[in-house]
PDB file of C-alpha atoms in Angstrom:
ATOM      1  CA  UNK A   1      89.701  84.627  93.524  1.00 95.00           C
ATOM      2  CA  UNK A   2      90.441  87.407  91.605  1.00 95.00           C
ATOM      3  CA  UNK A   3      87.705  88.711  88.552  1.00 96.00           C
ATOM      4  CA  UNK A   4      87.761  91.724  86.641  1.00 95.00           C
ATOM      5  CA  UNK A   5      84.846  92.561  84.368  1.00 94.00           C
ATOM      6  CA  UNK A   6      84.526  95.547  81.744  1.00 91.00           C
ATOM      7  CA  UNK A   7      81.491  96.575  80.572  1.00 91.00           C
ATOM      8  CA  UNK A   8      82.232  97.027  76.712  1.00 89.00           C
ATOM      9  CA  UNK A   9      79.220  98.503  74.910  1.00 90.00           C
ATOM     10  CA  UNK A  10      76.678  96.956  76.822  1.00 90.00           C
ATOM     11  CA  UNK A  11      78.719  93.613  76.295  1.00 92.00           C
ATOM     12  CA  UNK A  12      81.083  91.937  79.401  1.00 92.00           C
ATOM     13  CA  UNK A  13      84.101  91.097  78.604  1.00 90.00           C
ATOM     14  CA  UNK A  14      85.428  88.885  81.574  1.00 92.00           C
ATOM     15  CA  UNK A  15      89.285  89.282  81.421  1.00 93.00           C
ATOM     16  CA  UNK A  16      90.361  87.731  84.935  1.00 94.00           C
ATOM     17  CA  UNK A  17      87.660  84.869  86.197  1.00 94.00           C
ATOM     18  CA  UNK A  18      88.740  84.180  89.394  1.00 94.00           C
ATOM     19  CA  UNK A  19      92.377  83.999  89.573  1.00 95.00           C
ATOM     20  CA  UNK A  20      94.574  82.660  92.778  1.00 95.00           C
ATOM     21  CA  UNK A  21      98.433  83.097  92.720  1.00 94.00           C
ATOM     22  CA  UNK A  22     100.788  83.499  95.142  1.00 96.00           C
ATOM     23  CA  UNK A  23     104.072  85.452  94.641  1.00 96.00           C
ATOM     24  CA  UNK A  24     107.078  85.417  96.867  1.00 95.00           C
ATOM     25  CA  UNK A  25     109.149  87.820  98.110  1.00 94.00           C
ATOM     26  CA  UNK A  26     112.614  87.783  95.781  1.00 95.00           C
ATOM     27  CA  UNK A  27     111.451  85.229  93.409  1.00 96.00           C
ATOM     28  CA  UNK A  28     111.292  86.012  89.401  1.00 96.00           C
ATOM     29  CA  UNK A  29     107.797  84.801  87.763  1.00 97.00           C
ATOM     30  CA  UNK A  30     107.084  84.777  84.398  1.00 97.00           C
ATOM     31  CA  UNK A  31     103.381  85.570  82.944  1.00 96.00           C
ATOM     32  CA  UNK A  32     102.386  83.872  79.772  1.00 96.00           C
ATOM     33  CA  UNK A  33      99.559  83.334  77.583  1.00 93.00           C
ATOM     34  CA  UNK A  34      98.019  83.821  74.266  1.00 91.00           C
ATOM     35  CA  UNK A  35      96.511  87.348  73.569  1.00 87.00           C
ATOM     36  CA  UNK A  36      93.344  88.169  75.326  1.00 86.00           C
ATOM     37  CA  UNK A  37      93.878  85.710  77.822  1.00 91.00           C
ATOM     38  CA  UNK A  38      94.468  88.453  80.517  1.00 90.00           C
ATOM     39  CA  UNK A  39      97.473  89.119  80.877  1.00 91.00           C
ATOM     40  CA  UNK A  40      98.109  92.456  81.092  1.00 88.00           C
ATOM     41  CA  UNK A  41      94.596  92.840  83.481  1.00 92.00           C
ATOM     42  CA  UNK A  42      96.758  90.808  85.328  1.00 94.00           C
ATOM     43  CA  UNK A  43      99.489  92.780  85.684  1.00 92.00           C
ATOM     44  CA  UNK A  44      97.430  96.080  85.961  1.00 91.00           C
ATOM     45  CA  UNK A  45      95.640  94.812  89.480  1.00 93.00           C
ATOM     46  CA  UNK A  46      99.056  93.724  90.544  1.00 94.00           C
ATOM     47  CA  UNK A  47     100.273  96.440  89.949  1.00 93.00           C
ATOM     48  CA  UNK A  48      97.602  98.584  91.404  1.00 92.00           C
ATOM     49  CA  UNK A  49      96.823 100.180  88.158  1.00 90.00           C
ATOM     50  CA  UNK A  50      93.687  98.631  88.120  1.00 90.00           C
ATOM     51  CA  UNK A  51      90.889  96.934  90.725  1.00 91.00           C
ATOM     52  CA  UNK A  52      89.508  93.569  90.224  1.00 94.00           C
ATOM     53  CA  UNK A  53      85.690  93.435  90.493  1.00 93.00           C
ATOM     54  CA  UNK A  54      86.113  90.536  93.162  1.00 95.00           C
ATOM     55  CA  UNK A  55      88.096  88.443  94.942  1.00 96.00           C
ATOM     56  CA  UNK A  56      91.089  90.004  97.386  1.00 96.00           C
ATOM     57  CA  UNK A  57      94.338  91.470  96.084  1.00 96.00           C
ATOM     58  CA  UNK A  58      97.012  91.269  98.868  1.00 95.00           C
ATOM     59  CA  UNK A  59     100.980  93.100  98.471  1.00 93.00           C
ATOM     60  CA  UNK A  60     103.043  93.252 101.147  1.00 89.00           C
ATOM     61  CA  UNK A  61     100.616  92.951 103.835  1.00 90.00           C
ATOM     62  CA  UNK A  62      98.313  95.245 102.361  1.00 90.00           C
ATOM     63  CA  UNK A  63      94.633  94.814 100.895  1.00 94.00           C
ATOM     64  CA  UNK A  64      95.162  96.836  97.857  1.00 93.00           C
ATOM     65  CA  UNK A  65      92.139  95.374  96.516  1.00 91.00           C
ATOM     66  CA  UNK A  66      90.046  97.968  98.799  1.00 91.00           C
ATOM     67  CA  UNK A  67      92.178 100.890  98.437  1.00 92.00           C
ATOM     68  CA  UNK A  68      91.016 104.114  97.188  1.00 91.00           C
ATOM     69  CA  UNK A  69      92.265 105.986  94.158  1.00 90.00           C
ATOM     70  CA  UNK A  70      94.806 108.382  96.391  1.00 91.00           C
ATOM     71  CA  UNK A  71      96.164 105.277  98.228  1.00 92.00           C
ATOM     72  CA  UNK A  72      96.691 103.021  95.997  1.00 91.00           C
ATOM     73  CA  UNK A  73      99.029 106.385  94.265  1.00 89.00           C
ATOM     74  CA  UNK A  74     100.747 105.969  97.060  1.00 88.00           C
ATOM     75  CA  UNK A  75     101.208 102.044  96.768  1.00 89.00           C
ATOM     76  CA  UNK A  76     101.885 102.123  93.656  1.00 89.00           C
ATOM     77  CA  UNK A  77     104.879 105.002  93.602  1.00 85.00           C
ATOM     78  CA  UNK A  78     106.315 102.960  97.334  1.00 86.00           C
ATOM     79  CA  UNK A  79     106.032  99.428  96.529  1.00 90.00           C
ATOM     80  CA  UNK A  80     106.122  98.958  92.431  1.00 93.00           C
ATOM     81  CA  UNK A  81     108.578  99.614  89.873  1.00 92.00           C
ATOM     82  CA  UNK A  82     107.053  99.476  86.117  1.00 91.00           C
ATOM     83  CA  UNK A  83     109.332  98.217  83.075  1.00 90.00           C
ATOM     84  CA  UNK A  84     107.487  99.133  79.460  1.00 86.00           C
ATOM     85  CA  UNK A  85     108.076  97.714  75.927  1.00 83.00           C
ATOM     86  CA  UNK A  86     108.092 101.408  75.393  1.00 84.00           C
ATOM     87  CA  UNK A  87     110.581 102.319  77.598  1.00 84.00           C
ATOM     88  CA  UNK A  88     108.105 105.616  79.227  1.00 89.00           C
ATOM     89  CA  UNK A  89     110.723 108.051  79.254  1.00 92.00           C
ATOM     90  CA  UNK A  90     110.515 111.267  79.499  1.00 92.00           C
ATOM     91  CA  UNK A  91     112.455 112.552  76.279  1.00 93.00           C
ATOM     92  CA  UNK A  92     113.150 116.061  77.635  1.00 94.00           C
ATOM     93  CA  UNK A  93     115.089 114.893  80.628  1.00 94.00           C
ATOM     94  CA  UNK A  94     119.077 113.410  80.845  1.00 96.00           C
ATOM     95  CA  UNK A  95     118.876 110.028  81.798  1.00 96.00           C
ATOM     96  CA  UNK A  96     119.940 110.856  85.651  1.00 95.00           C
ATOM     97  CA  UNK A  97     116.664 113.091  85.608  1.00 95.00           C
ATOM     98  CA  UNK A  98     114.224 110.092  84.291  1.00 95.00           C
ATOM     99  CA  UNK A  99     115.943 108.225  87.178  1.00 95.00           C
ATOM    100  CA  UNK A 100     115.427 110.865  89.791  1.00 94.00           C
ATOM    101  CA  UNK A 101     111.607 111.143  88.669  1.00 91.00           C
ATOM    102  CA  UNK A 102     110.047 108.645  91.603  1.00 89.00           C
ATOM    103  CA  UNK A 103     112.209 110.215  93.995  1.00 90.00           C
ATOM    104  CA  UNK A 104     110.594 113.730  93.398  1.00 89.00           C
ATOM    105  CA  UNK A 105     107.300 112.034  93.552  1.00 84.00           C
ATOM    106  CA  UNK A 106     108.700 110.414  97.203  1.00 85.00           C
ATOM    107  CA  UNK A 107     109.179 113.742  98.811  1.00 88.00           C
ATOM    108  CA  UNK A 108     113.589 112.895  98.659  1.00 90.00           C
ATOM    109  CA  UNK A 109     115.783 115.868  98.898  1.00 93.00           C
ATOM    110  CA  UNK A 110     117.285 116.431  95.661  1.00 91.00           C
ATOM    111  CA  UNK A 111     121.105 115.565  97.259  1.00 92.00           C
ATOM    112  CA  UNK A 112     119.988 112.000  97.944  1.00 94.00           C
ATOM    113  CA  UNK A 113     117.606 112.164  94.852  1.00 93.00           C
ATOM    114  CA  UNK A 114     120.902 112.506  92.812  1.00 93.00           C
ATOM    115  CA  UNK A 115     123.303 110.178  94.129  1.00 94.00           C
ATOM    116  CA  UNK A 116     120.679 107.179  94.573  1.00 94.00           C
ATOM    117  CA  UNK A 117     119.843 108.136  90.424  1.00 95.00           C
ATOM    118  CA  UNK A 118     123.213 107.685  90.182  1.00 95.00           C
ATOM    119  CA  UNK A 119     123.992 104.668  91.688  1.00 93.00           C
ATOM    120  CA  UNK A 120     121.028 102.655  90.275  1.00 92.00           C
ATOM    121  CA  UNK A 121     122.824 104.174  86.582  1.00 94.00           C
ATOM    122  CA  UNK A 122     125.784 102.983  87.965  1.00 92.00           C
ATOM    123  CA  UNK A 123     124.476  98.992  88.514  1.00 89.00           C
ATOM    124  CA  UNK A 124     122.828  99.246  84.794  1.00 90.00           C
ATOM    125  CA  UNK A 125     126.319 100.227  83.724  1.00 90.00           C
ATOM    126  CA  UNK A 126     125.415 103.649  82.024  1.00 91.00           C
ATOM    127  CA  UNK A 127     127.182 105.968  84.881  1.00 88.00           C
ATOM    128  CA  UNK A 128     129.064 107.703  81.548  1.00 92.00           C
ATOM    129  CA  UNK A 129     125.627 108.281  79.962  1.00 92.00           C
ATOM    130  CA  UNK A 130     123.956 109.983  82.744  1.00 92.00           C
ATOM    131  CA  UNK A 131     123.611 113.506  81.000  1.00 94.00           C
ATOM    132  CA  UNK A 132     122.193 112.057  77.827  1.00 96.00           C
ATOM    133  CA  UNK A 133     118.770 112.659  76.742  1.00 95.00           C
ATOM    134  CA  UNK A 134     116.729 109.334  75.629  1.00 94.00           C
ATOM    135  CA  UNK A 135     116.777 110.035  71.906  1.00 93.00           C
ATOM    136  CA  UNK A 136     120.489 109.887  71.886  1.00 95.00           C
ATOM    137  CA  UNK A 137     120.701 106.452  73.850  1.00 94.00           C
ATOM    138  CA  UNK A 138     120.198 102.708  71.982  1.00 91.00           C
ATOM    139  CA  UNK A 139     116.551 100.748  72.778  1.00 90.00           C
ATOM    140  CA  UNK A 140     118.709  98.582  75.038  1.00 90.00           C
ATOM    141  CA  UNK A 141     120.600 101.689  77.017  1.00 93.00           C
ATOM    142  CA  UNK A 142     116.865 102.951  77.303  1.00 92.00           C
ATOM    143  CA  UNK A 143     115.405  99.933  78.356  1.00 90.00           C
ATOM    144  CA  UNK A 144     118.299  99.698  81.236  1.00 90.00           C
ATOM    145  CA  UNK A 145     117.871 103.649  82.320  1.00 94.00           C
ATOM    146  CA  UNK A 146     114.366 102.479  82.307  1.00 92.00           C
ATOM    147  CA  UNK A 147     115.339  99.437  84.708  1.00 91.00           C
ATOM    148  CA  UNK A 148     117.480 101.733  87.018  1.00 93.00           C
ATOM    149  CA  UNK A 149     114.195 104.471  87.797  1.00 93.00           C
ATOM    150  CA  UNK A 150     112.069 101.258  88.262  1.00 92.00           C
ATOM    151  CA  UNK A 151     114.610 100.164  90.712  1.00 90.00           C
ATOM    152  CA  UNK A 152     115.721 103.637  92.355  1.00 92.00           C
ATOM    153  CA  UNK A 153     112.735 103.355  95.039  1.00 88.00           C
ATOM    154  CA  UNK A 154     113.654 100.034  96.466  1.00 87.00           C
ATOM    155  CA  UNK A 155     110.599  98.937  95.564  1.00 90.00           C
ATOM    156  CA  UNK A 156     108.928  95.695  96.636  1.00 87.00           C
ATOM    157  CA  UNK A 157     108.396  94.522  93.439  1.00 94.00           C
ATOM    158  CA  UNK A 158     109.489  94.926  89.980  1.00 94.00           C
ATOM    159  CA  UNK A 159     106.739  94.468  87.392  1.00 95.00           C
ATOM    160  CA  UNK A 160     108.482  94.182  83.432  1.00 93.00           C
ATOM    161  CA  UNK A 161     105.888  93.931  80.778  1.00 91.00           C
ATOM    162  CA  UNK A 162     107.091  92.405  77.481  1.00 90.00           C
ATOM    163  CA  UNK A 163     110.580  94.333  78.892  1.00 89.00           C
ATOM    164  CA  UNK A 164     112.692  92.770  75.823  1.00 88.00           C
ATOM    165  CA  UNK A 165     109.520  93.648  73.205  1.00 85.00           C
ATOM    166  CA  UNK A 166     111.471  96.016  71.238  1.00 83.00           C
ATOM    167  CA  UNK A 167     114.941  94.774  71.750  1.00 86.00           C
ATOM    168  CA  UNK A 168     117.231  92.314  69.576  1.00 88.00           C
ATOM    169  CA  UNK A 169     118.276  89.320  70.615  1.00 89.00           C
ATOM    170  CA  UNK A 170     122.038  89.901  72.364  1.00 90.00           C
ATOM    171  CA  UNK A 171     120.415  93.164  73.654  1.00 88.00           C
ATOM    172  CA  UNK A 172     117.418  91.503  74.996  1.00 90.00           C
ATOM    173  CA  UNK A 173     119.568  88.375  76.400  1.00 91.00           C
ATOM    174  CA  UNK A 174     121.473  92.157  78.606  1.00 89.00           C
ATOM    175  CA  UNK A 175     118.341  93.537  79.783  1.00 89.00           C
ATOM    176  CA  UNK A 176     116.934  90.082  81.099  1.00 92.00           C
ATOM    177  CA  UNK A 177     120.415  89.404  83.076  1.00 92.00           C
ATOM    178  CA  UNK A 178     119.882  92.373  84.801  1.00 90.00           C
ATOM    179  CA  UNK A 179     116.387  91.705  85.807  1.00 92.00           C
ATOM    180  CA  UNK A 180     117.482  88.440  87.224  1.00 94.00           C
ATOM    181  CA  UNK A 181     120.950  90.264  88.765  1.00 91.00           C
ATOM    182  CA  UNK A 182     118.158  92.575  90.620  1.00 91.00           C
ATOM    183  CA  UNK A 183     116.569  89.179  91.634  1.00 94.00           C
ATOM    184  CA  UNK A 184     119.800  87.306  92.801  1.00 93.00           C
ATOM    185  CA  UNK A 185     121.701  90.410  93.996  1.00 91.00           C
ATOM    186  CA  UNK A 186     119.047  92.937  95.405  1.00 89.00           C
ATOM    187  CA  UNK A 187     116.834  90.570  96.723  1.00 91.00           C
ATOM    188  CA  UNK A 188     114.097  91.726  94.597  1.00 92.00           C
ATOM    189  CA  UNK A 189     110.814  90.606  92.976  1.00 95.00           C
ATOM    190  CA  UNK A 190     109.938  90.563  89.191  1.00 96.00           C
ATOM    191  CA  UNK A 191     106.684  89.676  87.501  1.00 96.00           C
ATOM    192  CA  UNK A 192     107.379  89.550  83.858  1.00 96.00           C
ATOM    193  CA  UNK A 193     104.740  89.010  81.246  1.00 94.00           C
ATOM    194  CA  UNK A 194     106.069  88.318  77.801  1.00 93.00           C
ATOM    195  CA  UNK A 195     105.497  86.411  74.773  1.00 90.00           C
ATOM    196  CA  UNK A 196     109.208  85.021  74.658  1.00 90.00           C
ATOM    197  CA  UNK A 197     109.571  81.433  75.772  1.00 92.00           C
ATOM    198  CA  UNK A 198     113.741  81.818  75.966  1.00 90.00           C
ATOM    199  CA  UNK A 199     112.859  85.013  78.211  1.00 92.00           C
ATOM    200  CA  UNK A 200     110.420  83.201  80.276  1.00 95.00           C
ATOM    201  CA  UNK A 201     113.082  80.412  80.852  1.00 94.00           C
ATOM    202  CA  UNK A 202     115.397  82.910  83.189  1.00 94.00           C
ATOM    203  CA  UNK A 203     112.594  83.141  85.357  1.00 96.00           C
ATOM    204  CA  UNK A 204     112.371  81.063  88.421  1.00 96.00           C
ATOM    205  CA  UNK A 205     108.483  79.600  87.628  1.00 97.00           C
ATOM    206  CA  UNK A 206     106.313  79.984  84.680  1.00 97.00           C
ATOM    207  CA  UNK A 207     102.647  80.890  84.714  1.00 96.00           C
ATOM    208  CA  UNK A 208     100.878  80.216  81.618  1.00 95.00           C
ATOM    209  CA  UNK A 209      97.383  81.938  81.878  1.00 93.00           C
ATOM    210  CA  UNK A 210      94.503  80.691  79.591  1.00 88.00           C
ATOM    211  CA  UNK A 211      90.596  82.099  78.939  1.00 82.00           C
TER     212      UNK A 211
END
């Protein structure tokens, strides 16, 4: 029963109108839908970026749906891991320290900080590009150190939005293996919204949202 309203201008704009869905633990959905259809509201209440007006929001157990601003921080750095089009990286920082980034935000001591950085670099295959900075990495090396500090927290589930946006095709067809290798091998979840029917056919179920 989920609805999210936005008062734009006086005018509202009903982007979710009463939505139900049900997501399993380690299965890989895909989101789809012509633009404006709400999509990405979608994926902002899921992923606790945003609170629907009604209905009840539910992850792991939880009522995030009632949560206040500080816990629903919380929530969101524990149990989500966010995938951009626009990769979100930090372009300062070596790729090992864009990694490390929700473990600094988790309170981990920087000794287990580094080595779990390093392993989730490791299963993206870019342990030999750990000290470089984003601007001297490919789209698709970003998009997979962007993949490893999504996964780095162990987090209950992986949300990718339009993940393969700014990709080509052979790098895209990489980056959406290893979202379904973090599905098949690391028992994880992934909510994917994109625009790309072939990308939308790794997934285990489609949703195709409309109005």
């Amino acid at each position: 029963g989920l609805c999210r309203e936005y008062d734009m201008g006086g005018e509202i704009v009903r982007a979710l109108r009463g939505v139900d869905l049900a997501i399993r633990r380690n299965e890989y959905v895909a989101i789809m839908g012509p633009s404006g259809s709400g999509k990405s509201t979608l994926m902002n209440t899921i992923g606790c970026l945003d609170t629907p007006n009604a209905g009840e929001y539910w992850l792991n157990g939880q009522k995030a749906s009632e949560m206040k601003d500080d816990d629903l921080a919380r929530v969101r750095n524990k149990e989500i891991g966010f995938v951009f089009q626009t990769f979100n990286l930090l372009p300062r920082a070596t790729a090992l320290a864009n990694v490390e980034l929700p473990l600094v935000y988790a309170g981990v001591s920087s000794s287990e900080r580094h080595q779990r950085a390093k392993e989730a670099l490791e299963r993206v295959q870019l342990d030999k590009r750990m000290g470089h900075r984003p601007n001297e990495l490919s789209g698709g090396q970003r998009q997979r150190v962007a993949i490893a500090r999504a996964l780095v927290n162990r987090p209950s589930i992986l949300l990718a939005d339009e993940p393969t946006g700014n990709l080509d095709s052979k790098t895209s067809a990489e980056v959406l293996q290893l979202l379904r290798r973090a599905v098949d091998e690391l028992g994880q979840t992934v909510i994917m919204v994109t625009h790309d029917a072939s990308a939308a056919a790794i997934a285990d179920r489609v949703l195709f949202l409309r109005d």
